[in-house]
Each structure stands twice: as C-alpha cells, then as structure tokens.
C-alpha cells in the first residue's frame, strides 16, 4: 500500500476539508505552494513544465506530511471516496468551452492512476493495507531522502531511473489536478495556451505513469486501460520490457 500511496495522493482534495485544522507548518507549506502555483499559472506556457519540475520535491514533501496528519488525527484515507470527490468537483467543467478538455483529461488521469492503486491494493490483505497507511503516518521521509534511499537500494541506474520517473509522473499529474483546483477556487483567468499545456502534460504524464506501472509489475494482467478518444492503441498494446523490480520488498523498508 505504501507504494500506491506514494504515487496517488492529490493533496488538496485529501485535506481541503481540514485546512484550518492542520498543523501550522503544513498549512504554511500548502499555502506557499498555492501562491507559487498561482503565480506560475499566470506566466507563459513554456515556463510551466520546467518550473513544475523544480517544485516536485516540495509537492512530494507536502503529500507525505498531509497523509501523516490525516493518519495521526484518525482521518481515514479512503481512496475510493477521494476519487469520487475529485470526480464530482471536476466533472461539471467538462461542458465548459475553455476548460472542458482539461477537465476530461484530468479525469482520465485520475482513472488511470486509480486503476494502478486498485491493482496494487487488490493484491494485498486488509492488514497489509492498514499497516501501509500506518507506516506512512510514522515515516518522516522527504523527496531527496527517498531518492537517496532508492539509489542505495537499487544498484542499476536504469532501474533507479524507472522508479524515479514513475514517482515523478504521478507528481506531475498531481500538479495539474492541483492547478485545476486553484483555477476553480480562485476564478483565475489564465491563457488558453496555458490551459492547453496543462491538458497536454496531464495526459502525457498519466500515460507515462501507467506504462511505468506495468514495467514495475504493479498492474495485474487482467487490468486493461481503454479510454476512447484519449489513449492511443499503441499505448494500450505496449508490452512490458522489464521484469518486476521487487517493489514489495523495497517498500516494506519504508514501513519498518
């Protein structure tokens, strides 16, 4: 479960009902990220991707801190309800002329990510699931520390890069969904080209995330992603090119 949670956790939707309750350091980090993203959305579209990547470690650290806060305050992390809540918030924008495609692509990305999480959780017991969430609440790992741990645990640089790219693709998807939430809440009037860039990034990164999840052996063979008009046949038919890297054993080290 830790592996799934590390790569599926839209933080704004996880704690939006508790923004005034969370501890001050987490609240300040979250507000700081909102300010940075709001400023970024007002810039040129060409600045989005490189600036987004500079903020990846910040988003990851907030993601972990948010999940820790929820767990320590006895707030259940129900990913089924989380998916439904985000879908409910985004779906009304599908008919919007300016944001309709972005809304559809965000929902596609959520379905893709959620199917990965569902595949992972379907292969473990309820006890393992609860222990995984408990492990996150007790862990205190930053993005840079995680990279260092992965580097030490995975000797082959190619395999290390696969796992880092898998985590990063999930964070980029989260960035776009988070940005969309900011646009909704603050009524930002951003450029059409920026909306298109957000839409392109979220689709491309959800493809990358799902493809790498297959490479890492996280997808059961019966799990088929097929979303007409968005995903290409080449993506659907992509074959696994690497064997499973033994992630279950690795992620157990994060819970111990």
GROMACS .gro file of N, CA and C in nm, residues 43-159:
model
  351
   43UNK      N    1   0.207   3.284  -1.590
   43UNK     CA    2   0.323   3.305  -1.678
   43UNK      C    3   0.299   3.245  -1.816
   44UNK      N    4   0.406   3.241  -1.895
   44UNK     CA    5   0.398   3.184  -2.028
   44UNK      C    6   0.393   3.030  -2.019
   45UNK      N    7   0.317   2.965  -2.106
   45UNK     CA    8   0.306   2.819  -2.103
   45UNK      C    9   0.441   2.748  -2.111
   46UNK      N   10   0.537   2.807  -2.181
   46UNK     CA   11   0.669   2.744  -2.196
   46UNK      C   12   0.743   2.732  -2.063
   47UNK      N   13   0.702   2.809  -1.964
   47UNK     CA   14   0.766   2.806  -1.833
   47UNK      C   15   0.708   2.700  -1.741
   48UNK      N   16   0.593   2.643  -1.780
   48UNK     CA   17   0.519   2.557  -1.690
   48UNK      C   18   0.596   2.430  -1.653
   49UNK      N   19   0.637   2.352  -1.752
   49UNK     CA   20   0.700   2.223  -1.725
   49UNK      C   21   0.831   2.237  -1.646
   50UNK      N   22   0.925   2.322  -1.689
   50UNK     CA   23   1.049   2.334  -1.610
   50UNK      C   24   1.025   2.386  -1.469
   51UNK      N   25   0.933   2.479  -1.453
   51UNK     CA   26   0.904   2.532  -1.319
   51UNK      C   27   0.835   2.427  -1.233
   52UNK      N   28   0.748   2.349  -1.295
   52UNK     CA   29   0.679   2.241  -1.225
   52UNK      C   30   0.780   2.141  -1.169
   53UNK      N   31   0.879   2.107  -1.249
   53UNK     CA   32   0.977   2.009  -1.205
   53UNK      C   33   1.062   2.060  -1.088
   54UNK      N   34   1.080   2.191  -1.082
   54UNK     CA   35   1.155   2.249  -0.971
   54UNK      C   36   1.077   2.239  -0.839
   55UNK      N   37   0.945   2.223  -0.850
   55UNK     CA   38   0.860   2.218  -0.731
   55UNK      C   39   0.823   2.076  -0.691
   56UNK      N   40   0.874   1.976  -0.765
   56UNK     CA   41   0.836   1.838  -0.739
   56UNK      C   42   0.867   1.795  -0.596
   57UNK      N   43   0.988   1.826  -0.548
   57UNK     CA   44   1.024   1.783  -0.413
   57UNK      C   45   0.934   1.848  -0.309
   58UNK      N   46   0.895   1.973  -0.333
   58UNK     CA   47   0.807   2.044  -0.240
   58UNK      C   48   0.669   1.977  -0.235
   59UNK      N   49   0.618   1.941  -0.350
   59UNK     CA   50   0.487   1.876  -0.355
   59UNK      C   51   0.492   1.739  -0.287
   60UNK      N   52   0.596   1.663  -0.312
   60UNK     CA   53   0.608   1.531  -0.250
   60UNK      C   54   0.613   1.543  -0.099
   61UNK      N   55   0.692   1.636  -0.048
   61UNK     CA   56   0.704   1.653   0.097
   61UNK      C   57   0.570   1.691   0.160
   62UNK      N   58   0.494   1.777   0.092
   62UNK     CA   59   0.362   1.815   0.143
   62UNK      C   60   0.268   1.696   0.137
   63UNK      N   61   0.278   1.617   0.031
   63UNK     CA   62   0.195   1.497   0.018
   63UNK      C   63   0.214   1.405   0.138
   64UNK      N   64   0.339   1.377   0.174
   64UNK     CA   65   0.367   1.288   0.285
   64UNK      C   66   0.321   1.349   0.417
   65UNK      N   67   0.346   1.478   0.437
   65UNK     CA   68   0.305   1.545   0.560
   65UNK      C   69   0.152   1.546   0.574
   66UNK      N   70   0.081   1.564   0.464
   66UNK     CA   71  -0.065   1.564   0.468
   66UNK      C   72  -0.119   1.427   0.507
   67UNK      N   73  -0.061   1.323   0.448
   67UNK     CA   74  -0.106   1.187   0.480
   67UNK      C   75  -0.073   1.152   0.624
   68UNK      N   76   0.042   1.198   0.672
   68UNK     CA   77   0.077   1.176   0.813
   68UNK      C   78  -0.024   1.245   0.904
   69UNK      N   79  -0.061   1.369   0.871
   69UNK     CA   80  -0.154   1.442   0.956
   69UNK      C   81  -0.289   1.372   0.960
   70UNK      N   82  -0.337   1.328   0.844
   70UNK     CA   83  -0.467   1.260   0.838
   70UNK      C   84  -0.465   1.132   0.920
   71UNK      N   85  -0.358   1.055   0.908
   71UNK     CA   86  -0.350   0.929   0.980
   71UNK      C   87  -0.341   0.951   1.130
   72UNK      N   88  -0.260   1.048   1.172
   72UNK     CA   89  -0.242   1.073   1.315
   72UNK      C   90  -0.364   1.136   1.379
   73UNK      N   91  -0.452   1.192   1.298
   73UNK     CA   92  -0.574   1.252   1.352
   73UNK      C   93  -0.696   1.164   1.325
   74UNK      N   94  -0.667   1.034   1.303
   74UNK     CA   95  -0.773   0.934   1.286
   74UNK      C   96  -0.867   0.967   1.172
   75UNK      N   97  -0.816   1.032   1.068
   75UNK     CA   98  -0.895   1.058   0.950
   75UNK      C   99  -0.864   0.948   0.848
   76UNK      N  100  -0.965   0.869   0.814
   76UNK     CA  101  -0.945   0.759   0.721
   76UNK      C  102  -0.903   0.812   0.583
   77UNK      N  103  -0.805   0.745   0.524
   77UNK     CA  104  -0.764   0.777   0.388
   77UNK      C  105  -0.833   0.677   0.296
   78UNK      N  106  -0.951   0.713   0.251
   78UNK     CA  107  -1.032   0.625   0.166
   78UNK      C  108  -1.015   0.670   0.022
   79UNK      N  109  -0.936   0.595  -0.055
   79UNK     CA  110  -0.905   0.637  -0.190
   79UNK      C  111  -1.025   0.625  -0.283
   80UNK      N  112  -1.119   0.535  -0.251
   80UNK     CA  113  -1.241   0.527  -0.331
   80UNK      C  114  -1.321   0.657  -0.317
   81UNK      N  115  -1.337   0.703  -0.194
   81UNK     CA  116  -1.410   0.828  -0.172
   81UNK      C  117  -1.333   0.947  -0.228
   82UNK      N  118  -1.200   0.942  -0.216
   82UNK     CA  119  -1.118   1.050  -0.269
   82UNK      C  120  -1.139   1.063  -0.420
   83UNK      N  121  -1.135   0.951  -0.490
   83UNK     CA  122  -1.155   0.951  -0.635
   83UNK      C  123  -1.292   1.008  -0.670
   84UNK      N  124  -1.395   0.965  -0.596
   84UNK     CA  125  -1.531   1.012  -0.623
   84UNK      C  126  -1.545   1.161  -0.595
   85UNK      N  127  -1.478   1.210  -0.489
   85UNK     CA  128  -1.485   1.353  -0.455
   85UNK      C  129  -1.420   1.438  -0.565
   86UNK      N  130  -1.304   1.394  -0.612
   86UNK     CA  131  -1.235   1.471  -0.716
   86UNK      C  132  -1.316   1.468  -0.845
   87UNK      N  133  -1.371   1.352  -0.878
   87UNK     CA  134  -1.453   1.340  -0.998
   87UNK      C  135  -1.574   1.433  -0.990
   88UNK      N  136  -1.634   1.440  -0.872
   88UNK     CA  137  -1.750   1.526  -0.852
   88UNK      C  138  -1.715   1.673  -0.869
   89UNK      N  139  -1.594   1.711  -0.825
   89UNK     CA  140  -1.552   1.851  -0.836
   89UNK      C  141  -1.516   1.890  -0.979
   90UNK      N  142  -1.459   1.796  -1.053
   90UNK     CA  143  -1.409   1.827  -1.187
   90UNK      C  144  -1.515   1.810  -1.296
   91UNK      N  145  -1.602   1.711  -1.281
   91UNK     CA  146  -1.698   1.676  -1.386
   91UNK      C  147  -1.781   1.793  -1.438
   92UNK      N  148  -1.828   1.886  -1.354
   92UNK     CA  149  -1.910   1.997  -1.407
   92UNK      C  150  -1.838   2.083  -1.512
   93UNK      N  151  -1.705   2.078  -1.514
   93UNK     CA  152  -1.630   2.161  -1.607
   93UNK      C  153  -1.614   2.097  -1.745
   94UNK      N  154  -1.660   1.973  -1.762
   94UNK     CA  155  -1.646   1.905  -1.891
   94UNK      C  156  -1.720   1.982  -2.001
   95UNK      N  157  -1.830   2.046  -1.966
   95UNK     CA  158  -1.908   2.119  -2.066
   95UNK      C  159  -1.858   2.263  -2.088
   96UNK      N  160  -1.756   2.303  -2.011
   96UNK     CA  161  -1.703   2.438  -2.023
   96UNK      C  162  -1.619   2.450  -2.150
   97UNK      N  163  -1.643   2.555  -2.227
   97UNK     CA  164  -1.574   2.571  -2.356
   97UNK      C  165  -1.423   2.583  -2.338
   98UNK      N  166  -1.379   2.654  -2.237
   98UNK     CA  167  -1.237   2.678  -2.217
   98UNK      C  168  -1.168   2.564  -2.143
   99UNK      N  169  -1.234   2.509  -2.042
   99UNK     CA  170  -1.170   2.411  -1.955
   99UNK      C  171  -1.219   2.268  -1.976
  100UNK      N  172  -1.308   2.246  -2.072
  100UNK     CA  173  -1.367   2.113  -2.091
  100UNK      C  174  -1.265   2.003  -2.118
  101UNK      N  175  -1.171   2.028  -2.210
  101UNK     CA  176  -1.072   1.925  -2.243
  101UNK      C  177  -0.978   1.900  -2.125
  102UNK      N  178  -0.940   2.006  -2.055
  102UNK     CA  179  -0.855   1.988  -1.937
  102UNK      C  180  -0.928   1.905  -1.832
  103UNK      N  181  -1.056   1.933  -1.811
  103UNK     CA  182  -1.134   1.857  -1.714
  103UNK      C  183  -1.139   1.709  -1.753
  104UNK      N  184  -1.167   1.682  -1.880
  104UNK     CA  185  -1.173   1.543  -1.926
  104UNK      C  186  -1.039   1.472  -1.909
  105UNK      N  187  -0.932   1.542  -1.942
  105UNK     CA  188  -0.801   1.480  -1.932
  105UNK      C  189  -0.757   1.459  -1.787
  106UNK      N  190  -0.800   1.548  -1.697
  106UNK     CA  191  -0.773   1.528  -1.555
  106UNK      C  192  -0.848   1.404  -1.505
  107UNK      N  193  -0.971   1.387  -1.548
  107UNK     CA  194  -1.049   1.270  -1.508
  107UNK      C  195  -0.988   1.142  -1.565
  108UNK      N  196  -0.940   1.150  -1.690
  108UNK     CA  197  -0.871   1.035  -1.749
  108UNK      C  198  -0.748   0.998  -1.666
  109UNK      N  199  -0.671   1.099  -1.628
  109UNK     CA  200  -0.550   1.074  -1.548
  109UNK      C  201  -0.587   1.012  -1.414
  110UNK      N  202  -0.693   1.060  -1.353
  110UNK     CA  203  -0.736   1.004  -1.225
  110UNK      C  204  -0.778   0.859  -1.240
  111UNK      N  205  -0.851   0.828  -1.347
  111UNK     CA  206  -0.892   0.689  -1.369
  111UNK      C  207  -0.769   0.600  -1.388
  112UNK      N  208  -0.673   0.650  -1.465
  112UNK     CA  209  -0.550   0.574  -1.488
  112UNK      C  210  -0.477   0.548  -1.358
  113UNK      N  211  -0.456   0.654  -1.280
  113UNK     CA  212  -0.383   0.639  -1.153
  113UNK      C  213  -0.459   0.553  -1.054
  114UNK      N  214  -0.591   0.569  -1.052
  114UNK     CA  215  -0.670   0.493  -0.957
  114UNK      C  216  -0.670   0.344  -0.992
  115UNK      N  217  -0.665   0.313  -1.121
  115UNK     CA  218  -0.659   0.172  -1.160
  115UNK      C  219  -0.529   0.107  -1.115
  116UNK      N  220  -0.422   0.185  -1.118
  116UNK     CA  221  -0.295   0.134  -1.066
  116UNK      C  222  -0.309   0.107  -0.917
  117UNK      N  223  -0.361   0.204  -0.844
  117UNK     CA  224  -0.378   0.188  -0.700
  117UNK      C  225  -0.468   0.069  -0.670
  118UNK      N  226  -0.578   0.054  -0.745
  118UNK     CA  227  -0.670  -0.057  -0.723
  118UNK      C  228  -0.602  -0.190  -0.749
  119UNK      N  229  -0.518  -0.195  -0.853
  119UNK     CA  230  -0.445  -0.317  -0.883
  119UNK      C  231  -0.350  -0.354  -0.770
  120UNK      N  232  -0.282  -0.252  -0.716
  120UNK     CA  233  -0.188  -0.276  -0.606
  120UNK      C  234  -0.262  -0.324  -0.482
  121UNK      N  235  -0.368  -0.253  -0.445
  121UNK     CA  236  -0.439  -0.287  -0.320
  121UNK      C  237  -0.515  -0.418  -0.330
  122UNK      N  238  -0.552  -0.459  -0.453
  122UNK     CA  239  -0.624  -0.585  -0.468
  122UNK      C  240  -0.534  -0.706  -0.444
  123UNK      N  241  -0.404  -0.682  -0.445
  123UNK     CA  242  -0.308  -0.791  -0.429
  123UNK      C  243  -0.258  -0.805  -0.285
  124UNK      N  244  -0.309  -0.721  -0.194
  124UNK     CA  245  -0.263  -0.728  -0.056
  124UNK      C  246  -0.383  -0.740   0.038
  125UNK      N  247  -0.358  -0.783   0.158
  125UNK     CA  248  -0.465  -0.803   0.256
  125UNK      C  249  -0.502  -0.672   0.324
  126UNK      N  250  -0.615  -0.673   0.394
  126UNK     CA  251  -0.659  -0.556   0.468
  126UNK      C  252  -0.558  -0.516   0.574
  127UNK      N  253  -0.499  -0.615   0.639
  127UNK     CA  254  -0.398  -0.587   0.742
  127UNK      C  255  -0.278  -0.517   0.681
  128UNK      N  256  -0.233  -0.567   0.567
  128UNK     CA  257  -0.120  -0.504   0.499
  128UNK      C  258  -0.154  -0.363   0.456
  129UNK      N  259  -0.278  -0.343   0.413
  129UNK     CA  260  -0.324  -0.210   0.372
  129UNK      C  261  -0.318  -0.114   0.491
  130UNK      N  262  -0.373  -0.157   0.605
  130UNK     CA  263  -0.372  -0.072   0.723
  130UNK      C  264  -0.231  -0.046   0.773
  131UNK      N  265  -0.146  -0.148   0.767
  131UNK     CA  266  -0.007  -0.131   0.811
  131UNK      C  267   0.068  -0.034   0.721
  132UNK      N  268   0.035  -0.036   0.591
  132UNK     CA  269   0.100   0.055   0.498
  132UNK      C  270   0.067   0.199   0.529
  133UNK      N  271  -0.061   0.227   0.554
  133UNK     CA  272  -0.103   0.362   0.588
  133UNK      C  273  -0.043   0.404   0.721
  134UNK      N  274  -0.039   0.310   0.817
  134UNK     CA  275   0.023   0.340   0.946
  134UNK      C  276   0.171   0.371   0.928
  135UNK      N  277   0.235   0.298   0.837
  135UNK     CA  278   0.377   0.322   0.812
  135UNK      C  279   0.403   0.462   0.762
  136UNK      N  280   0.315   0.512   0.676
  136UNK     CA  281   0.330   0.648   0.625
  136UNK      C  282   0.315   0.749   0.738
  137UNK      N  283   0.222   0.724   0.829
  137UNK     CA  284   0.199   0.818   0.939
  137UNK      C  285   0.320   0.826   1.032
  138UNK      N  286   0.400   0.719   1.035
  138UNK     CA  287   0.515   0.717   1.124
  138UNK      C  288   0.644   0.755   1.052
  139UNK      N  289   0.640   0.752   0.921
  139UNK     CA  290   0.760   0.784   0.843
  139UNK      C  291   0.783   0.935   0.840
  140UNK      N  292   0.903   0.974   0.818
  140UNK     CA  293   0.935   1.116   0.804
  140UNK      C  294   1.042   1.128   0.696
  141UNK      N  295   0.998   1.103   0.574
  141UNK     CA  296   1.092   1.096   0.462
  141UNK      C  297   1.062   1.207   0.362
  142UNK      N  298   1.163   1.275   0.317
  142UNK     CA  299   1.148   1.379   0.217
  142UNK      C  300   1.177   1.321   0.079
  143UNK      N  301   1.150   1.400  -0.021
  143UNK     CA  302   1.175   1.356  -0.159
  143UNK      C  303   1.323   1.325  -0.180
  144UNK      N  304   1.409   1.412  -0.133
  144UNK     CA  305   1.553   1.391  -0.151
  144UNK      C  306   1.601   1.267  -0.074
  145UNK      N  307   1.544   1.245   0.045
  145UNK     CA  308   1.581   1.126   0.122
  145UNK      C  309   1.533   0.999   0.053
  146UNK      N  310   1.413   1.007  -0.006
  146UNK     CA  311   1.361   0.892  -0.080
  146UNK      C  312   1.452   0.857  -0.197
  147UNK      N  313   1.494   0.959  -0.271
  147UNK     CA  314   1.584   0.934  -0.384
  147UNK      C  315   1.715   0.870  -0.338
  148UNK      N  316   1.766   0.919  -0.225
  148UNK     CA  317   1.890   0.862  -0.172
  148UNK      C  318   1.870   0.716  -0.131
  149UNK      N  319   1.754   0.688  -0.069
  149UNK     CA  320   1.724   0.551  -0.027
  149UNK      C  321   1.710   0.459  -0.148
  150UNK      N  322   1.642   0.508  -0.250
  150UNK     CA  323   1.626   0.429  -0.372
  150UNK      C  324   1.760   0.404  -0.439
  151UNK      N  325   1.843   0.506  -0.443
  151UNK     CA  326   1.975   0.492  -0.504
  151UNK      C  327   2.057   0.385  -0.432
  152UNK      N  328   2.045   0.379  -0.300
  152UNK     CA  329   2.120   0.280  -0.223
  152UNK      C  330   2.059   0.140  -0.237
  153UNK      N  331   1.927   0.135  -0.260
  153UNK     CA  332   1.858   0.006  -0.264
  153UNK      C  333   1.858  -0.057  -0.403
  154UNK      N  334   1.869   0.026  -0.507
  154UNK     CA  335   1.862  -0.023  -0.645
  154UNK      C  336   1.993   0.010  -0.714
  155UNK      N  337   2.081  -0.086  -0.728
  155UNK     CA  338   2.216  -0.059  -0.780
  155UNK      C  339   2.221  -0.021  -0.927
  156UNK      N  340   2.126  -0.070  -1.007
  156UNK     CA  341   2.128  -0.042  -1.151
  156UNK      C  342   2.064   0.093  -1.179
  157UNK      N  343   2.139   0.181  -1.244
  157UNK     CA  344   2.090   0.317  -1.267
  157UNK      C  345   1.965   0.319  -1.353
  158UNK      N  346   1.954   0.226  -1.449
  158UNK     CA  347   1.837   0.223  -1.536
  158UNK      C  348   1.711   0.193  -1.455
  159UNK      N  349   1.720   0.096  -1.365
  159UNK     CA  350   1.605   0.060  -1.282
  159UNK      C  351   1.572   0.173  -1.184
   0.00000   0.00000   0.00000
